[in-house]
C-alpha cells in the first residue's frame, strides 16, 4: 500500500478538500482488503509480542475524527489479534473538574504507554485545538492566566504539542497519528442508522447532531492542526473513512510498517542464563524418567 497518499508531509500544507473520504486505493473488493487486513493483524500480534519482550519502546496510536468516523470499530478490528496484557485503550471524554485544574496535557500524560506496551488514544489532547477551538467558551473553565490566552493560544498549543511529542519520541515512545476523514454525507447516513437501529440507539447523544452544525468549523480546525502538528517525529495520516473496511486496512498497514521499522527482536540471554536453562532442561527431563 502506498502510504504517501495518506501522510501529511511536515512543512507541506494540505487542504482536506483534496482528500477523498471515499477513496479505496487499489483494492478491487472489500474481500481483497480483508485478506490484507487479516495478514497485518497477524503481523501486528507478532510485533507486539516482541515489543513487549524487548521492553524498550512504547507505541502510542492516536485516533481523531468526527462522530461516527469509525474509531471504535477500527480499534476493535485492527487490534483483534494482540495480547490484551500489553495493550490499553483510553477514550477521552469531556474533562473532569480535576483535569481542568491541571494543564491541558496532564490527563493524557497519565495515560501514556509504558515501555513494551501499545496504547491507543480514542480522541486525545488534540481535542484542545479542535473542539475547544470550535467552542472557545470552553476555555473559561480552564481558568488560564491572561497571558496564556488571546489570539496566539492555538499557535502556542501547537508548539506545546510538538515539543511534548518530540520529548516522548526521544524517550522511546513511538507516535502514530490518524485522522479518520469522513464525509458529511456519510456521517448523516451513519447517524440515521443509529436512530433506526434499536441496538445502536445508545450510541447517539443529543450533542452528535448539534455538533454536525459546526462541520465547516471543525474541518478548518482539523486542517490547521494537521498542518501545524505533522512533524518528522510524529506525522499525521489522513485516512479515508467513508468505507470502514478500507479505514481499518490503512491503519493496520501503517502501524505494522512503523513497528517493522523499529527492527524489534526478542532479548538475547547471557551465557550464564543459558547454562541455567540447560540445567533446568536436565531436571525436567529427569522428572519424566523417574
PDB file of C-alpha atoms in Angstrom:
ATOM      1  CA  UNK A   1       0.000   0.000   0.000  1.00  0.00           C
ATOM      2  CA  UNK A   2       1.304   3.446  -0.915  1.00  0.00           C
ATOM      3  CA  UNK A   3       1.279   5.361   2.363  1.00  0.00           C
ATOM      4  CA  UNK A   4       2.420   8.537   0.607  1.00  0.00           C
ATOM      5  CA  UNK A   5      -1.205   9.024  -0.372  1.00  0.00           C
ATOM      6  CA  UNK A   6      -2.192   9.475   3.268  1.00  0.00           C
ATOM      7  CA  UNK A   7       0.742  11.033   5.108  1.00  0.00           C
ATOM      8  CA  UNK A   8       0.824  14.767   5.782  1.00  0.00           C
ATOM      9  CA  UNK A   9       4.369  15.727   4.883  1.00  0.00           C
ATOM     10  CA  UNK A  10       5.930  18.006   7.501  1.00  0.00           C
ATOM     11  CA  UNK A  11       6.221  21.543   6.215  1.00  0.00           C
ATOM     12  CA  UNK A  12       3.806  20.954   3.343  1.00  0.00           C
ATOM     13  CA  UNK A  13       0.366  22.483   3.781  1.00  0.00           C
ATOM     14  CA  UNK A  14      -2.580  20.329   2.844  1.00  0.00           C
ATOM     15  CA  UNK A  15      -6.259  21.012   2.185  1.00  0.00           C
ATOM     16  CA  UNK A  16      -8.758  18.415   3.326  1.00  0.00           C
ATOM     17  CA  UNK A  17     -10.886  19.029   0.264  1.00  0.00           C
ATOM     18  CA  UNK A  18      -8.075  17.418  -1.738  1.00  0.00           C
ATOM     19  CA  UNK A  19      -8.560  14.126   0.143  1.00  0.00           C
ATOM     20  CA  UNK A  20     -11.434  11.908  -0.983  1.00  0.00           C
ATOM     21  CA  UNK A  21     -13.144  10.304   2.058  1.00  0.00           C
ATOM     22  CA  UNK A  22     -14.476   7.547  -0.238  1.00  0.00           C
ATOM     23  CA  UNK A  23     -11.060   6.609  -1.661  1.00  0.00           C
ATOM     24  CA  UNK A  24     -10.327   2.853  -1.591  1.00  0.00           C
ATOM     25  CA  UNK A  25      -6.943   2.697  -3.266  1.00  0.00           C
ATOM     26  CA  UNK A  26      -6.060  -0.230  -5.490  1.00  0.00           C
ATOM     27  CA  UNK A  27      -8.423  -2.684  -3.822  1.00  0.00           C
ATOM     28  CA  UNK A  28     -10.989  -4.104  -6.192  1.00  0.00           C
ATOM     29  CA  UNK A  29     -13.196  -5.501  -3.439  1.00  0.00           C
ATOM     30  CA  UNK A  30     -13.770  -5.477   0.291  1.00  0.00           C
ATOM     31  CA  UNK A  31     -12.757  -9.156   0.406  1.00  0.00           C
ATOM     32  CA  UNK A  32      -9.367  -8.316  -1.062  1.00  0.00           C
ATOM     33  CA  UNK A  33      -8.817  -5.698   1.634  1.00  0.00           C
ATOM     34  CA  UNK A  34      -9.997  -8.148   4.305  1.00  0.00           C
ATOM     35  CA  UNK A  35      -7.269 -10.574   3.261  1.00  0.00           C
ATOM     36  CA  UNK A  36      -4.673  -7.840   3.588  1.00  0.00           C
ATOM     37  CA  UNK A  37      -6.052  -6.789   6.990  1.00  0.00           C
ATOM     38  CA  UNK A  38      -6.010 -10.355   8.284  1.00  0.00           C
ATOM     39  CA  UNK A  39      -2.334 -10.728   7.381  1.00  0.00           C
ATOM     40  CA  UNK A  40      -1.465  -7.422   9.029  1.00  0.00           C
ATOM     41  CA  UNK A  41      -3.365  -8.333  12.201  1.00  0.00           C
ATOM     42  CA  UNK A  42      -1.172 -11.425  12.398  1.00  0.00           C
ATOM     43  CA  UNK A  43       1.986  -9.384  11.862  1.00  0.00           C
ATOM     44  CA  UNK A  44       0.860  -6.872  14.464  1.00  0.00           C
ATOM     45  CA  UNK A  45       0.442  -9.659  17.022  1.00  0.00           C
ATOM     46  CA  UNK A  46       3.999 -10.841  16.334  1.00  0.00           C
ATOM     47  CA  UNK A  47       5.495  -7.360  16.563  1.00  0.00           C
ATOM     48  CA  UNK A  48       3.562  -6.578  19.722  1.00  0.00           C
ATOM     49  CA  UNK A  49       4.927  -9.714  21.329  1.00  0.00           C
ATOM     50  CA  UNK A  50       8.486  -8.628  20.509  1.00  0.00           C
ATOM     51  CA  UNK A  51       7.751  -5.065  21.640  1.00  0.00           C
ATOM     52  CA  UNK A  52       6.581  -6.413  24.997  1.00  0.00           C
ATOM     53  CA  UNK A  53       9.546  -8.751  25.379  1.00  0.00           C
ATOM     54  CA  UNK A  54      12.156  -6.189  24.355  1.00  0.00           C
ATOM     55  CA  UNK A  55      10.669  -3.619  26.742  1.00  0.00           C
ATOM     56  CA  UNK A  56      12.423  -0.671  25.104  1.00  0.00           C
ATOM     57  CA  UNK A  57       9.788   1.166  23.064  1.00  0.00           C
ATOM     58  CA  UNK A  58       6.170   2.073  23.710  1.00  0.00           C
ATOM     59  CA  UNK A  59       3.677   2.653  20.888  1.00  0.00           C
ATOM     60  CA  UNK A  60       1.087   5.440  21.099  1.00  0.00           C
ATOM     61  CA  UNK A  61      -1.643   5.338  18.453  1.00  0.00           C
ATOM     62  CA  UNK A  62      -3.852   8.444  18.245  1.00  0.00           C
ATOM     63  CA  UNK A  63      -7.229   8.292  16.513  1.00  0.00           C
ATOM     64  CA  UNK A  64      -9.096  11.510  15.782  1.00  0.00           C
ATOM     65  CA  UNK A  65     -12.193  12.093  13.728  1.00  0.00           C
ATOM     66  CA  UNK A  66     -15.728  13.371  13.710  1.00  0.00           C
ATOM     67  CA  UNK A  67     -18.513  11.436  15.438  1.00  0.00           C
ATOM     68  CA  UNK A  68     -19.257   8.125  13.628  1.00  0.00           C
ATOM     69  CA  UNK A  69     -15.872   8.215  11.816  1.00  0.00           C
ATOM     70  CA  UNK A  70     -15.253   4.636  12.959  1.00  0.00           C
ATOM     71  CA  UNK A  71     -12.692   4.997  15.721  1.00  0.00           C
ATOM     72  CA  UNK A  72     -14.172   2.272  17.961  1.00  0.00           C
ATOM     73  CA  UNK A  73     -14.550  -0.204  15.113  1.00  0.00           C
ATOM     74  CA  UNK A  74     -11.031   0.468  13.896  1.00  0.00           C
ATOM     75  CA  UNK A  75      -9.629  -0.295  17.339  1.00  0.00           C
ATOM     76  CA  UNK A  76     -11.712  -3.461  17.614  1.00  0.00           C
ATOM     77  CA  UNK A  77     -10.705  -4.879  14.224  1.00  0.00           C
ATOM     78  CA  UNK A  78      -7.071  -3.772  13.938  1.00  0.00           C
ATOM     79  CA  UNK A  79      -6.157  -4.826  17.478  1.00  0.00           C
ATOM     80  CA  UNK A  80      -8.173  -8.053  17.416  1.00  0.00           C
ATOM     81  CA  UNK A  81      -5.106 -10.304  17.492  1.00  0.00           C
ATOM     82  CA  UNK A  82      -2.935  -8.587  20.080  1.00  0.00           C
ATOM     83  CA  UNK A  83      -2.332  -9.690  23.642  1.00  0.00           C
ATOM     84  CA  UNK A  84      -4.573  -7.609  25.958  1.00  0.00           C
ATOM     85  CA  UNK A  85      -1.854  -7.790  28.605  1.00  0.00           C
ATOM     86  CA  UNK A  86       0.314  -5.464  26.519  1.00  0.00           C
ATOM     87  CA  UNK A  87      -2.400  -3.163  25.186  1.00  0.00           C
ATOM     88  CA  UNK A  88      -4.508  -0.374  26.658  1.00  0.00           C
ATOM     89  CA  UNK A  89      -7.170   1.926  25.228  1.00  0.00           C
ATOM     90  CA  UNK A  90      -8.199   5.312  26.579  1.00  0.00           C
ATOM     91  CA  UNK A  91     -11.291   7.193  25.416  1.00  0.00           C
ATOM     92  CA  UNK A  92     -11.101  10.849  26.324  1.00  0.00           C
ATOM     93  CA  UNK A  93     -14.426  12.487  27.113  1.00  0.00           C
ATOM     94  CA  UNK A  94     -15.139  15.999  28.404  1.00  0.00           C
ATOM     95  CA  UNK A  95     -12.532  16.828  31.082  1.00  0.00           C
ATOM     96  CA  UNK A  96     -13.438  16.424  34.736  1.00  0.00           C
ATOM     97  CA  UNK A  97     -13.100  19.147  37.367  1.00  0.00           C
ATOM     98  CA  UNK A  98      -9.808  17.608  38.480  1.00  0.00           C
ATOM     99  CA  UNK A  99      -8.477  17.544  34.920  1.00  0.00           C
ATOM    100  CA  UNK A 100      -9.495  21.160  34.338  1.00  0.00           C
ATOM    101  CA  UNK A 101      -7.403  22.109  37.359  1.00  0.00           C
ATOM    102  CA  UNK A 102      -4.263  20.968  35.539  1.00  0.00           C
ATOM    103  CA  UNK A 103      -2.564  21.862  32.255  1.00  0.00           C
ATOM    104  CA  UNK A 104      -4.227  20.570  29.094  1.00  0.00           C
ATOM    105  CA  UNK A 105      -1.703  17.753  28.587  1.00  0.00           C
ATOM    106  CA  UNK A 106      -1.914  16.407  32.142  1.00  0.00           C
ATOM    107  CA  UNK A 107      -4.644  13.816  31.725  1.00  0.00           C
ATOM    108  CA  UNK A 108      -3.005  12.439  28.590  1.00  0.00           C
ATOM    109  CA  UNK A 109       0.386  12.231  30.256  1.00  0.00           C
ATOM    110  CA  UNK A 110      -1.078   9.959  32.927  1.00  0.00           C
ATOM    111  CA  UNK A 111      -2.294   7.550  30.238  1.00  0.00           C
ATOM    112  CA  UNK A 112       0.916   7.232  28.211  1.00  0.00           C
ATOM    113  CA  UNK A 113       2.116   3.695  27.455  1.00  0.00           C
ATOM    114  CA  UNK A 114       4.812   2.011  29.459  1.00  0.00           C
ATOM    115  CA  UNK A 115       7.785   0.592  27.600  1.00  0.00           C
ATOM    116  CA  UNK A 116       6.764  -2.582  25.846  1.00  0.00           C
ATOM    117  CA  UNK A 117       3.116  -1.620  25.574  1.00  0.00           C
ATOM    118  CA  UNK A 118       0.736  -0.402  22.902  1.00  0.00           C
ATOM    119  CA  UNK A 119      -1.607   2.417  23.918  1.00  0.00           C
ATOM    120  CA  UNK A 120      -4.469   3.735  21.813  1.00  0.00           C
ATOM    121  CA  UNK A 121      -5.985   7.146  22.399  1.00  0.00           C
ATOM    122  CA  UNK A 122      -9.578   7.324  21.169  1.00  0.00           C
ATOM    123  CA  UNK A 123      -9.501  11.113  20.870  1.00  0.00           C
ATOM    124  CA  UNK A 124      -6.639  12.793  22.691  1.00  0.00           C
ATOM    125  CA  UNK A 125      -5.032  16.053  23.743  1.00  0.00           C
ATOM    126  CA  UNK A 126      -5.782  17.233  20.193  1.00  0.00           C
ATOM    127  CA  UNK A 127      -9.323  17.938  21.368  1.00  0.00           C
ATOM    128  CA  UNK A 128      -7.765  21.050  22.923  1.00  0.00           C
ATOM    129  CA  UNK A 129      -7.127  22.507  19.457  1.00  0.00           C
ATOM    130  CA  UNK A 130     -10.267  21.033  17.890  1.00  0.00           C
ATOM    131  CA  UNK A 131     -13.460  21.049  19.971  1.00  0.00           C
ATOM    132  CA  UNK A 132     -12.111  23.803  22.220  1.00  0.00           C
ATOM    133  CA  UNK A 133     -11.252  25.873  19.172  1.00  0.00           C
ATOM    134  CA  UNK A 134     -14.714  25.391  17.699  1.00  0.00           C
ATOM    135  CA  UNK A 135     -16.201  26.223  21.109  1.00  0.00           C
ATOM    136  CA  UNK A 136     -13.763  28.750  22.636  1.00  0.00           C
ATOM    137  CA  UNK A 137     -16.155  29.367  25.527  1.00  0.00           C
ATOM    138  CA  UNK A 138     -14.791  26.085  26.948  1.00  0.00           C
ATOM    139  CA  UNK A 139     -11.578  27.933  27.718  1.00  0.00           C
ATOM    140  CA  UNK A 140     -13.365  29.765  30.532  1.00  0.00           C
ATOM    141  CA  UNK A 141     -13.468  26.579  32.593  1.00  0.00           C
ATOM    142  CA  UNK A 142      -9.699  26.191  32.248  1.00  0.00           C
ATOM    143  CA  UNK A 143      -9.049  29.394  34.188  1.00  0.00           C
ATOM    144  CA  UNK A 144      -5.980  30.323  32.172  1.00  0.00           C
ATOM    145  CA  UNK A 145      -3.912  33.406  33.047  1.00  0.00           C
ATOM    146  CA  UNK A 146      -4.455  36.316  30.685  1.00  0.00           C
ATOM    147  CA  UNK A 147      -1.050  35.913  29.031  1.00  0.00           C
ATOM    148  CA  UNK A 148      -1.895  32.314  28.074  1.00  0.00           C
ATOM    149  CA  UNK A 149      -4.979  33.270  26.091  1.00  0.00           C
ATOM    150  CA  UNK A 150      -5.557  35.626  23.215  1.00  0.00           C
ATOM    151  CA  UNK A 151      -5.048  35.108  19.505  1.00  0.00           C
ATOM    152  CA  UNK A 152      -1.795  33.203  19.967  1.00  0.00           C
ATOM    153  CA  UNK A 153      -3.300  30.422  22.048  1.00  0.00           C
ATOM    154  CA  UNK A 154      -3.723  27.963  19.159  1.00  0.00           C
ATOM    155  CA  UNK A 155      -0.221  28.507  17.818  1.00  0.00           C
ATOM    156  CA  UNK A 156       1.143  28.178  21.345  1.00  0.00           C
ATOM    157  CA  UNK A 157      -0.755  24.931  21.837  1.00  0.00           C
ATOM    158  CA  UNK A 158       0.532  23.573  18.536  1.00  0.00           C
ATOM    159  CA  UNK A 159       4.050  24.364  19.740  1.00  0.00           C
ATOM    160  CA  UNK A 160       3.389  22.739  23.109  1.00  0.00           C
ATOM    161  CA  UNK A 161       2.077  19.590  21.430  1.00  0.00           C
ATOM    162  CA  UNK A 162       5.025  19.386  19.047  1.00  0.00           C
ATOM    163  CA  UNK A 163       7.536  19.774  21.877  1.00  0.00           C
ATOM    164  CA  UNK A 164       5.639  17.264  24.009  1.00  0.00           C
ATOM    165  CA  UNK A 165       5.623  14.676  21.228  1.00  0.00           C
ATOM    166  CA  UNK A 166       9.297  15.239  20.451  1.00  0.00           C
ATOM    167  CA  UNK A 167      10.086  14.645  24.117  1.00  0.00           C
ATOM    168  CA  UNK A 168       8.113  11.394  24.058  1.00  0.00           C
ATOM    169  CA  UNK A 169       9.816  10.153  20.893  1.00  0.00           C
ATOM    170  CA  UNK A 170      13.234  10.936  22.340  1.00  0.00           C
ATOM    171  CA  UNK A 171      12.314   8.727  25.275  1.00  0.00           C
ATOM    172  CA  UNK A 172      11.228   5.755  23.207  1.00  0.00           C
ATOM    173  CA  UNK A 173       7.513   6.419  22.702  1.00  0.00           C
ATOM    174  CA  UNK A 174       6.671   5.901  19.031  1.00  0.00           C
ATOM    175  CA  UNK A 175       3.703   8.035  17.970  1.00  0.00           C
ATOM    176  CA  UNK A 176       1.379   7.236  15.066  1.00  0.00           C
ATOM    177  CA  UNK A 177      -1.484   9.677  14.438  1.00  0.00           C
ATOM    178  CA  UNK A 178      -4.565   9.081  12.277  1.00  0.00           C
ATOM    179  CA  UNK A 179      -7.300  11.482  11.255  1.00  0.00           C
ATOM    180  CA  UNK A 180     -10.267   9.422  10.052  1.00  0.00           C
ATOM    181  CA  UNK A 181     -11.593  11.617   7.256  1.00  0.00           C
ATOM    182  CA  UNK A 182     -15.351  11.158   6.980  1.00  0.00           C
ATOM    183  CA  UNK A 183     -17.635  12.945   4.531  1.00  0.00           C
ATOM    184  CA  UNK A 184     -20.606  14.920   5.819  1.00  0.00           C
ATOM    185  CA  UNK A 185     -22.984  12.822   3.700  1.00  0.00           C
ATOM    186  CA  UNK A 186     -21.657   9.553   5.141  1.00  0.00           C
ATOM    187  CA  UNK A 187     -21.905  10.885   8.688  1.00  0.00           C
ATOM    188  CA  UNK A 188     -25.574  11.693   8.040  1.00  0.00           C
ATOM    189  CA  UNK A 189     -26.168   8.130   6.870  1.00  0.00           C
ATOM    190  CA  UNK A 190     -24.475   6.673   9.954  1.00  0.00           C
ATOM    191  CA  UNK A 191     -26.351   8.937  12.353  1.00  0.00           C
ATOM    192  CA  UNK A 192     -29.651   7.906  10.771  1.00  0.00           C
ATOM    193  CA  UNK A 193     -28.617   4.250  11.133  1.00  0.00           C
ATOM    194  CA  UNK A 194     -28.062   4.813  14.845  1.00  0.00           C
ATOM    195  CA  UNK A 195     -31.572   6.213  15.135  1.00  0.00           C
ATOM    196  CA  UNK A 196     -33.220   3.484  13.065  1.00  0.00           C
ATOM    197  CA  UNK A 197     -31.382   0.519  14.614  1.00  0.00           C
ATOM    198  CA  UNK A 198     -32.506  -0.209  18.179  1.00  0.00           C
ATOM    199  CA  UNK A 199     -29.241  -1.773  19.290  1.00  0.00           C
ATOM    200  CA  UNK A 200     -27.383   1.331  18.117  1.00  0.00           C
ATOM    201  CA  UNK A 201     -29.628   3.896  19.828  1.00  0.00           C
ATOM    202  CA  UNK A 202     -27.348   4.090  22.851  1.00  0.00           C
ATOM    203  CA  UNK A 203     -24.510   5.380  20.655  1.00  0.00           C
ATOM    204  CA  UNK A 204     -26.362   8.571  19.746  1.00  0.00           C
ATOM    205  CA  UNK A 205     -26.170  11.531  22.098  1.00  0.00           C
ATOM    206  CA  UNK A 206     -28.043  14.828  21.703  1.00  0.00           C
ATOM    207  CA  UNK A 207     -24.778  16.618  21.000  1.00  0.00           C
ATOM    208  CA  UNK A 208     -23.914  14.459  17.973  1.00  0.00           C
ATOM    209  CA  UNK A 209     -26.383  16.117  15.610  1.00  0.00           C
ATOM    210  CA  UNK A 210     -25.822  19.533  17.198  1.00  0.00           C
ATOM    211  CA  UNK A 211     -22.059  19.332  16.584  1.00  0.00           C
ATOM    212  CA  UNK A 212     -22.757  18.490  12.952  1.00  0.00           C
ATOM    213  CA  UNK A 213     -23.907  22.081  12.571  1.00  0.00           C
ATOM    214  CA  UNK A 214     -20.300  23.168  13.139  1.00  0.00           C
ATOM    215  CA  UNK A 215     -18.948  20.914  10.402  1.00  0.00           C
ATOM    216  CA  UNK A 216     -17.090  23.621   8.474  1.00  0.00           C
ATOM    217  CA  UNK A 217     -15.559  24.984  11.669  1.00  0.00           C
ATOM    218  CA  UNK A 218     -14.325  21.528  12.588  1.00  0.00           C
ATOM    219  CA  UNK A 219     -12.834  20.966   9.141  1.00  0.00           C
ATOM    220  CA  UNK A 220     -10.940  24.256   9.456  1.00  0.00           C
ATOM    221  CA  UNK A 221      -9.711  23.294  12.927  1.00  0.00           C
ATOM    222  CA  UNK A 222      -8.601  19.849  11.768  1.00  0.00           C
ATOM    223  CA  UNK A 223      -6.853  21.214   8.719  1.00  0.00           C
ATOM    224  CA  UNK A 224      -4.956  23.774  10.778  1.00  0.00           C
ATOM    225  CA  UNK A 225      -3.986  21.160  13.360  1.00  0.00           C
ATOM    226  CA  UNK A 226      -2.761  18.742  10.710  1.00  0.00           C
ATOM    227  CA  UNK A 227      -0.676  21.425   9.027  1.00  0.00           C
ATOM    228  CA  UNK A 228       0.884  22.600  12.269  1.00  0.00           C
ATOM    229  CA  UNK A 229       1.484  19.327  14.112  1.00  0.00           C
ATOM    230  CA  UNK A 230       2.540  16.861  11.429  1.00  0.00           C
ATOM    231  CA  UNK A 231       6.240  16.535  12.169  1.00  0.00           C
ATOM    232  CA  UNK A 232       9.114  14.288  11.190  1.00  0.00           C
ATOM    233  CA  UNK A 233       8.921  12.595  14.586  1.00  0.00           C
ATOM    234  CA  UNK A 234       5.111  12.307  14.714  1.00  0.00           C
ATOM    235  CA  UNK A 235       3.447  12.685  11.297  1.00  0.00           C
ATOM    236  CA  UNK A 236      -0.280  12.630  10.651  1.00  0.00           C
ATOM    237  CA  UNK A 237      -2.076  10.260   8.295  1.00  0.00           C
ATOM    238  CA  UNK A 238      -5.352  11.344   6.695  1.00  0.00           C
ATOM    239  CA  UNK A 239      -7.288   8.100   6.299  1.00  0.00           C
ATOM    240  CA  UNK A 240     -10.439   7.939   4.132  1.00  0.00           C
ATOM    241  CA  UNK A 241     -13.272   6.873   6.431  1.00  0.00           C
ATOM    242  CA  UNK A 242     -16.384   6.519   4.257  1.00  0.00           C
ATOM    243  CA  UNK A 243     -15.621   2.800   3.848  1.00  0.00           C
ATOM    244  CA  UNK A 244     -14.836   1.276   7.226  1.00  0.00           C
ATOM    245  CA  UNK A 245     -13.105  -1.748   5.734  1.00  0.00           C
ATOM    246  CA  UNK A 246     -10.625   0.495   3.935  1.00  0.00           C
ATOM    247  CA  UNK A 247     -10.021   2.657   7.026  1.00  0.00           C
ATOM    248  CA  UNK A 248      -9.064  -0.398   9.064  1.00  0.00           C
ATOM    249  CA  UNK A 249      -6.803  -1.714   6.322  1.00  0.00           C
ATOM    250  CA  UNK A 250      -4.859   1.541   6.083  1.00  0.00           C
ATOM    251  CA  UNK A 251      -4.473   1.930   9.858  1.00  0.00           C
ATOM    252  CA  UNK A 252      -3.201  -1.631  10.255  1.00  0.00           C
ATOM    253  CA  UNK A 253      -0.762  -1.246   7.370  1.00  0.00           C
ATOM    254  CA  UNK A 254       0.758   1.938   8.807  1.00  0.00           C
ATOM    255  CA  UNK A 255       1.088   0.530  12.336  1.00  0.00           C
ATOM    256  CA  UNK A 256       2.714  -2.679  11.101  1.00  0.00           C
ATOM    257  CA  UNK A 257       5.124  -0.721   8.927  1.00  0.00           C
ATOM    258  CA  UNK A 258       6.057   1.548  11.818  1.00  0.00           C
ATOM    259  CA  UNK A 259       6.708  -1.367  14.162  1.00  0.00           C
ATOM    260  CA  UNK A 260       8.717  -3.153  11.475  1.00  0.00           C
ATOM    261  CA  UNK A 261      10.965  -0.086  11.140  1.00  0.00           C
ATOM    262  CA  UNK A 262      11.973  -0.433  14.805  1.00  0.00           C
ATOM    263  CA  UNK A 263      13.782  -3.698  13.992  1.00  0.00           C
ATOM    264  CA  UNK A 264      12.374  -5.334  17.103  1.00  0.00           C
ATOM    265  CA  UNK A 265      13.843  -8.555  18.438  1.00  0.00           C
ATOM    266  CA  UNK A 266      13.493 -10.871  21.392  1.00  0.00           C
ATOM    267  CA  UNK A 267      16.039 -10.261  24.174  1.00  0.00           C
ATOM    268  CA  UNK A 268      19.243 -12.295  23.993  1.00  0.00           C
ATOM    269  CA  UNK A 269      20.079 -14.106  27.212  1.00  0.00           C
ATOM    270  CA  UNK A 270      23.543 -14.224  28.735  1.00  0.00           C
ATOM    271  CA  UNK A 271      25.801 -17.299  28.697  1.00  0.00           C
ATOM    272  CA  UNK A 272      25.133 -17.699  32.413  1.00  0.00           C
ATOM    273  CA  UNK A 273      21.381 -17.739  31.829  1.00  0.00           C
ATOM    274  CA  UNK A 274      21.920 -20.227  29.012  1.00  0.00           C
ATOM    275  CA  UNK A 275      23.707 -22.581  31.418  1.00  0.00           C
ATOM    276  CA  UNK A 276      20.789 -22.245  33.808  1.00  0.00           C
ATOM    277  CA  UNK A 277      18.358 -23.223  31.047  1.00  0.00           C
ATOM    278  CA  UNK A 278      20.397 -26.302  30.210  1.00  0.00           C
ATOM    279  CA  UNK A 279      20.407 -27.298  33.876  1.00  0.00           C
ATOM    280  CA  UNK A 280      16.655 -26.727  34.044  1.00  0.00           C
ATOM    281  CA  UNK A 281      16.205 -28.950  30.985  1.00  0.00           C
ATOM    282  CA  UNK A 282      18.134 -31.789  32.662  1.00  0.00           C
ATOM    283  CA  UNK A 283      15.987 -31.507  35.785  1.00  0.00           C
ATOM    284  CA  UNK A 284      12.756 -31.532  33.792  1.00  0.00           C
ATOM    285  CA  UNK A 285      13.861 -34.462  31.627  1.00  0.00           C
ATOM    286  CA  UNK A 286      14.836 -36.387  34.783  1.00  0.00           C
ATOM    287  CA  UNK A 287      11.286 -35.983  36.084  1.00  0.00           C
ATOM    288  CA  UNK A 288       9.819 -37.826  33.099  1.00  0.00           C
ATOM    289  CA  UNK A 289      12.104 -40.807  33.568  1.00  0.00           C
ATOM    290  CA  UNK A 290      11.556 -41.207  37.313  1.00  0.00           C
TER     291      UNK A 290
END
